[in-house]
mmCIF file of the C-alpha atoms, coordinates in Angstrom:
data_MODEL
# 
_entry.id   MODEL 
# 
loop_
_atom_site.group_PDB 
_atom_site.id 
_atom_site.type_symbol 
_atom_site.label_atom_id 
_atom_site.label_alt_id 
_atom_site.label_comp_id 
_atom_site.label_asym_id 
_atom_site.label_entity_id 
_atom_site.label_seq_id 
_atom_site.pdbx_PDB_ins_code 
_atom_site.Cartn_x 
_atom_site.Cartn_y 
_atom_site.Cartn_z 
_atom_site.occupancy 
_atom_site.B_iso_or_equiv 
_atom_site.pdbx_formal_charge 
_atom_site.auth_seq_id 
_atom_site.auth_comp_id 
_atom_site.auth_asym_id 
_atom_site.auth_atom_id 
_atom_site.pdbx_PDB_model_num 
ATOM 1  C CA . MET A 1 1  ? -8.043  -10.176 -9.894  1.00 0.00 ? 1  MET A CA 1 
ATOM 2  C CA . LEU A 1 2  ? -7.997  -8.750  -6.356  1.00 0.00 ? 2  LEU A CA 1 
ATOM 3  C CA . GLU A 1 3  ? -11.745 -9.132  -5.991  1.00 0.00 ? 3  GLU A CA 1 
ATOM 4  C CA . ALA A 1 4  ? -11.644 -12.760 -7.190  1.00 0.00 ? 4  ALA A CA 1 
ATOM 5  C CA . ALA A 1 5  ? -8.826  -13.595 -4.783  1.00 0.00 ? 5  ALA A CA 1 
ATOM 6  C CA . ALA A 1 6  ? -10.608 -11.851 -1.915  1.00 0.00 ? 6  ALA A CA 1 
ATOM 7  C CA . GLU A 1 7  ? -13.794 -13.785 -2.590  1.00 0.00 ? 7  GLU A CA 1 
ATOM 8  C CA . ARG A 1 8  ? -11.963 -17.097 -2.815  1.00 0.00 ? 8  ARG A CA 1 
ATOM 9  C CA . LEU A 1 9  ? -10.004 -16.441 0.391   1.00 0.00 ? 9  LEU A CA 1 
ATOM 10 C CA . GLY A 1 10 ? -12.795 -14.722 2.310   1.00 0.00 ? 10 GLY A CA 1 
ATOM 11 C CA . LEU A 1 11 ? -10.938 -11.406 2.637   1.00 0.00 ? 11 LEU A CA 1 
ATOM 12 C CA . ASP A 1 12 ? -12.486 -8.007  3.278   1.00 0.00 ? 12 ASP A CA 1 
ATOM 13 C CA . LEU A 1 13 ? -10.755 -5.692  0.798   1.00 0.00 ? 13 LEU A CA 1 
ATOM 14 C CA . ARG A 1 14 ? -12.026 -2.585  2.611   1.00 0.00 ? 14 ARG A CA 1 
ATOM 15 C CA . ALA A 1 15 ? -10.069 -3.749  5.659   1.00 0.00 ? 15 ALA A CA 1 
ATOM 16 C CA . SER A 1 16 ? -6.999  -4.649  3.591   1.00 0.00 ? 16 SER A CA 1 
ATOM 17 C CA . TYR A 1 17 ? -3.838  -2.838  2.531   1.00 0.00 ? 17 TYR A CA 1 
ATOM 18 C CA . LEU A 1 18 ? -2.036  -3.088  -0.794  1.00 0.00 ? 18 LEU A CA 1 
ATOM 19 C CA . ILE A 1 19 ? 1.619   -2.079  -0.718  1.00 0.00 ? 19 ILE A CA 1 
ATOM 20 C CA . GLY A 1 20 ? 3.245   -1.228  -4.026  1.00 0.00 ? 20 GLY A CA 1 
ATOM 21 C CA . ASN A 1 21 ? 5.820   0.927   -5.757  1.00 0.00 ? 21 ASN A CA 1 
ATOM 22 C CA . HIS A 1 22 ? 4.043   1.611   -9.042  1.00 0.00 ? 22 HIS A CA 1 
ATOM 23 C CA . PRO A 1 23 ? 1.105   3.890   -9.830  1.00 0.00 ? 23 PRO A CA 1 
ATOM 24 C CA . SER A 1 24 ? -0.868  0.900   -11.109 1.00 0.00 ? 24 SER A CA 1 
ATOM 25 C CA . ASP A 1 25 ? -0.560  -0.691  -7.638  1.00 0.00 ? 25 ASP A CA 1 
ATOM 26 C CA . VAL A 1 26 ? -2.249  2.350   -6.119  1.00 0.00 ? 26 VAL A CA 1 
ATOM 27 C CA . GLY A 1 27 ? -4.920  2.300   -8.829  1.00 0.00 ? 27 GLY A CA 1 
ATOM 28 C CA . ALA A 1 28 ? -5.626  -1.386  -8.225  1.00 0.00 ? 28 ALA A CA 1 
ATOM 29 C CA . ALA A 1 29 ? -5.961  -0.849  -4.484  1.00 0.00 ? 29 ALA A CA 1 
ATOM 30 C CA . LEU A 1 30 ? -8.321  2.094   -4.903  1.00 0.00 ? 30 LEU A CA 1 
ATOM 31 C CA . ALA A 1 31 ? -10.433 0.263   -7.496  1.00 0.00 ? 31 ALA A CA 1 
ATOM 32 C CA . ALA A 1 32 ? -10.777 -2.734  -5.177  1.00 0.00 ? 32 ALA A CA 1 
ATOM 33 C CA . GLY A 1 33 ? -11.564 -0.617  -2.119  1.00 0.00 ? 33 GLY A CA 1 
ATOM 34 C CA . ALA A 1 34 ? -8.310  -1.481  -0.319  1.00 0.00 ? 34 ALA A CA 1 
ATOM 35 C CA . THR A 1 35 ? -5.979  1.037   1.307   1.00 0.00 ? 35 THR A CA 1 
ATOM 36 C CA . PRO A 1 36 ? -2.964  1.776   -0.920  1.00 0.00 ? 36 PRO A CA 1 
ATOM 37 C CA . LEU A 1 37 ? 0.469   2.298   0.608   1.00 0.00 ? 37 LEU A CA 1 
ATOM 38 C CA . PHE A 1 38 ? 3.059   3.621   -1.853  1.00 0.00 ? 38 PHE A CA 1 
ATOM 39 C CA . VAL A 1 39 ? 6.713   2.656   -1.351  1.00 0.00 ? 39 VAL A CA 1 
ATOM 40 C CA . THR A 1 40 ? 9.124   5.164   -2.905  1.00 0.00 ? 40 THR A CA 1 
ATOM 41 C CA . THR A 1 41 ? 11.875  2.688   -3.779  1.00 0.00 ? 41 THR A CA 1 
ATOM 42 C CA . GLY A 1 42 ? 12.631  0.574   -6.838  1.00 0.00 ? 42 GLY A CA 1 
ATOM 43 C CA . ARG A 1 43 ? 10.485  1.717   -9.772  1.00 0.00 ? 43 ARG A CA 1 
ATOM 44 C CA . ALA A 1 44 ? 9.135   4.582   -7.668  1.00 0.00 ? 44 ALA A CA 1 
ATOM 45 C CA . ALA A 1 45 ? 12.534  6.075   -6.779  1.00 0.00 ? 45 ALA A CA 1 
ATOM 46 C CA . GLY A 1 46 ? 12.350  9.814   -7.321  1.00 0.00 ? 46 GLY A CA 1 
ATOM 47 C CA . ARG A 1 47 ? 8.594   9.844   -7.966  1.00 0.00 ? 47 ARG A CA 1 
ATOM 48 C CA . ARG A 1 48 ? 6.264   12.081  -6.032  1.00 0.00 ? 48 ARG A CA 1 
ATOM 49 C CA . PRO A 1 49 ? 3.770   10.397  -3.699  1.00 0.00 ? 49 PRO A CA 1 
ATOM 50 C CA . LEU A 1 50 ? 0.507   9.615   -5.423  1.00 0.00 ? 50 LEU A CA 1 
ATOM 51 C CA . VAL A 1 51 ? -2.780  11.230  -4.482  1.00 0.00 ? 51 VAL A CA 1 
ATOM 52 C CA . GLY A 1 52 ? -4.845  8.865   -2.380  1.00 0.00 ? 52 GLY A CA 1 
ATOM 53 C CA . ALA A 1 53 ? -1.915  6.876   -1.010  1.00 0.00 ? 53 ALA A CA 1 
ATOM 54 C CA . ALA A 1 54 ? 0.360   7.352   1.967   1.00 0.00 ? 54 ALA A CA 1 
ATOM 55 C CA . ALA A 1 55 ? 4.033   7.230   0.925   1.00 0.00 ? 55 ALA A CA 1 
ATOM 56 C CA . PHE A 1 56 ? 6.766   5.291   2.725   1.00 0.00 ? 56 PHE A CA 1 
ATOM 57 C CA . PRO A 1 57 ? 10.544  5.192   2.228   1.00 0.00 ? 57 PRO A CA 1 
ATOM 58 C CA . SER A 1 58 ? 10.714  1.382   2.345   1.00 0.00 ? 58 SER A CA 1 
ATOM 59 C CA . LEU A 1 59 ? 8.680   -1.790  2.389   1.00 0.00 ? 59 LEU A CA 1 
ATOM 60 C CA . ALA A 1 60 ? 9.627   -2.248  6.049   1.00 0.00 ? 60 ALA A CA 1 
ATOM 61 C CA . ALA A 1 61 ? 8.218   1.191   6.892   1.00 0.00 ? 61 ALA A CA 1 
ATOM 62 C CA . ALA A 1 62 ? 4.948   0.439   5.070   1.00 0.00 ? 62 ALA A CA 1 
ATOM 63 C CA . ALA A 1 63 ? 4.621   -2.956  6.762   1.00 0.00 ? 63 ALA A CA 1 
ATOM 64 C CA . GLY A 1 64 ? 5.354   -1.324  10.130  1.00 0.00 ? 64 GLY A CA 1 
ATOM 65 C CA . ALA A 1 65 ? 2.517   1.133   9.560   1.00 0.00 ? 65 ALA A CA 1 
ATOM 66 C CA . VAL A 1 66 ? 0.131   -1.748  8.825   1.00 0.00 ? 66 VAL A CA 1 
ATOM 67 C CA . LEU A 1 67 ? 1.220   -3.583  11.966  1.00 0.00 ? 67 LEU A CA 1 
ATOM 68 C CA . GLN A 1 68 ? 0.825   -0.417  14.050  1.00 0.00 ? 68 GLN A CA 1 
ATOM 69 C CA . GLY A 1 69 ? -2.612  0.244   12.579  1.00 0.00 ? 69 GLY A CA 1 
ATOM 70 C CA . THR A 1 70 ? -1.663  3.594   11.056  1.00 0.00 ? 70 THR A CA 1 
ATOM 71 C CA . LYS A 1 71 ? -1.293  4.870   7.515   1.00 0.00 ? 71 LYS A CA 1 
ATOM 72 C CA . GLU A 1 72 ? 1.553   7.244   8.313   1.00 0.00 ? 72 GLU A CA 1 
ATOM 73 C CA . PRO A 1 73 ? 5.280   6.536   8.291   1.00 0.00 ? 73 PRO A CA 1 
ATOM 74 C CA . GLY A 1 74 ? 6.714   6.002   11.734  1.00 0.00 ? 74 GLY A CA 1 
ATOM 75 C CA . PRO A 1 75 ? 10.166  6.904   12.983  1.00 0.00 ? 75 PRO A CA 1 
ATOM 76 C CA . PRO A 1 76 ? 13.027  5.054   11.305  1.00 0.00 ? 76 PRO A CA 1 
ATOM 77 C CA . ARG A 1 77 ? 14.140  1.902   13.059  1.00 0.00 ? 77 ARG A CA 1 
ATOM 78 C CA . PRO A 1 78 ? 17.829  1.244   13.746  1.00 0.00 ? 78 PRO A CA 1 
# 
């Protein structure tokens, strides 16, 4: 599904991020060649970070990392 959408929209999956809070989100990103970012809220609350994915405490923190061009959580924002 990701590959079909990328082809239709002209996206480069290797230059893309997929943010999710379920192990299958990380698996989908890795299978498609995208960078997975794992958010440890919602379904993922209390789960350990997954191998192959940077973990973030919130969607805002993961989005901030994408905007800053890093894969690591930054300092919390007020």
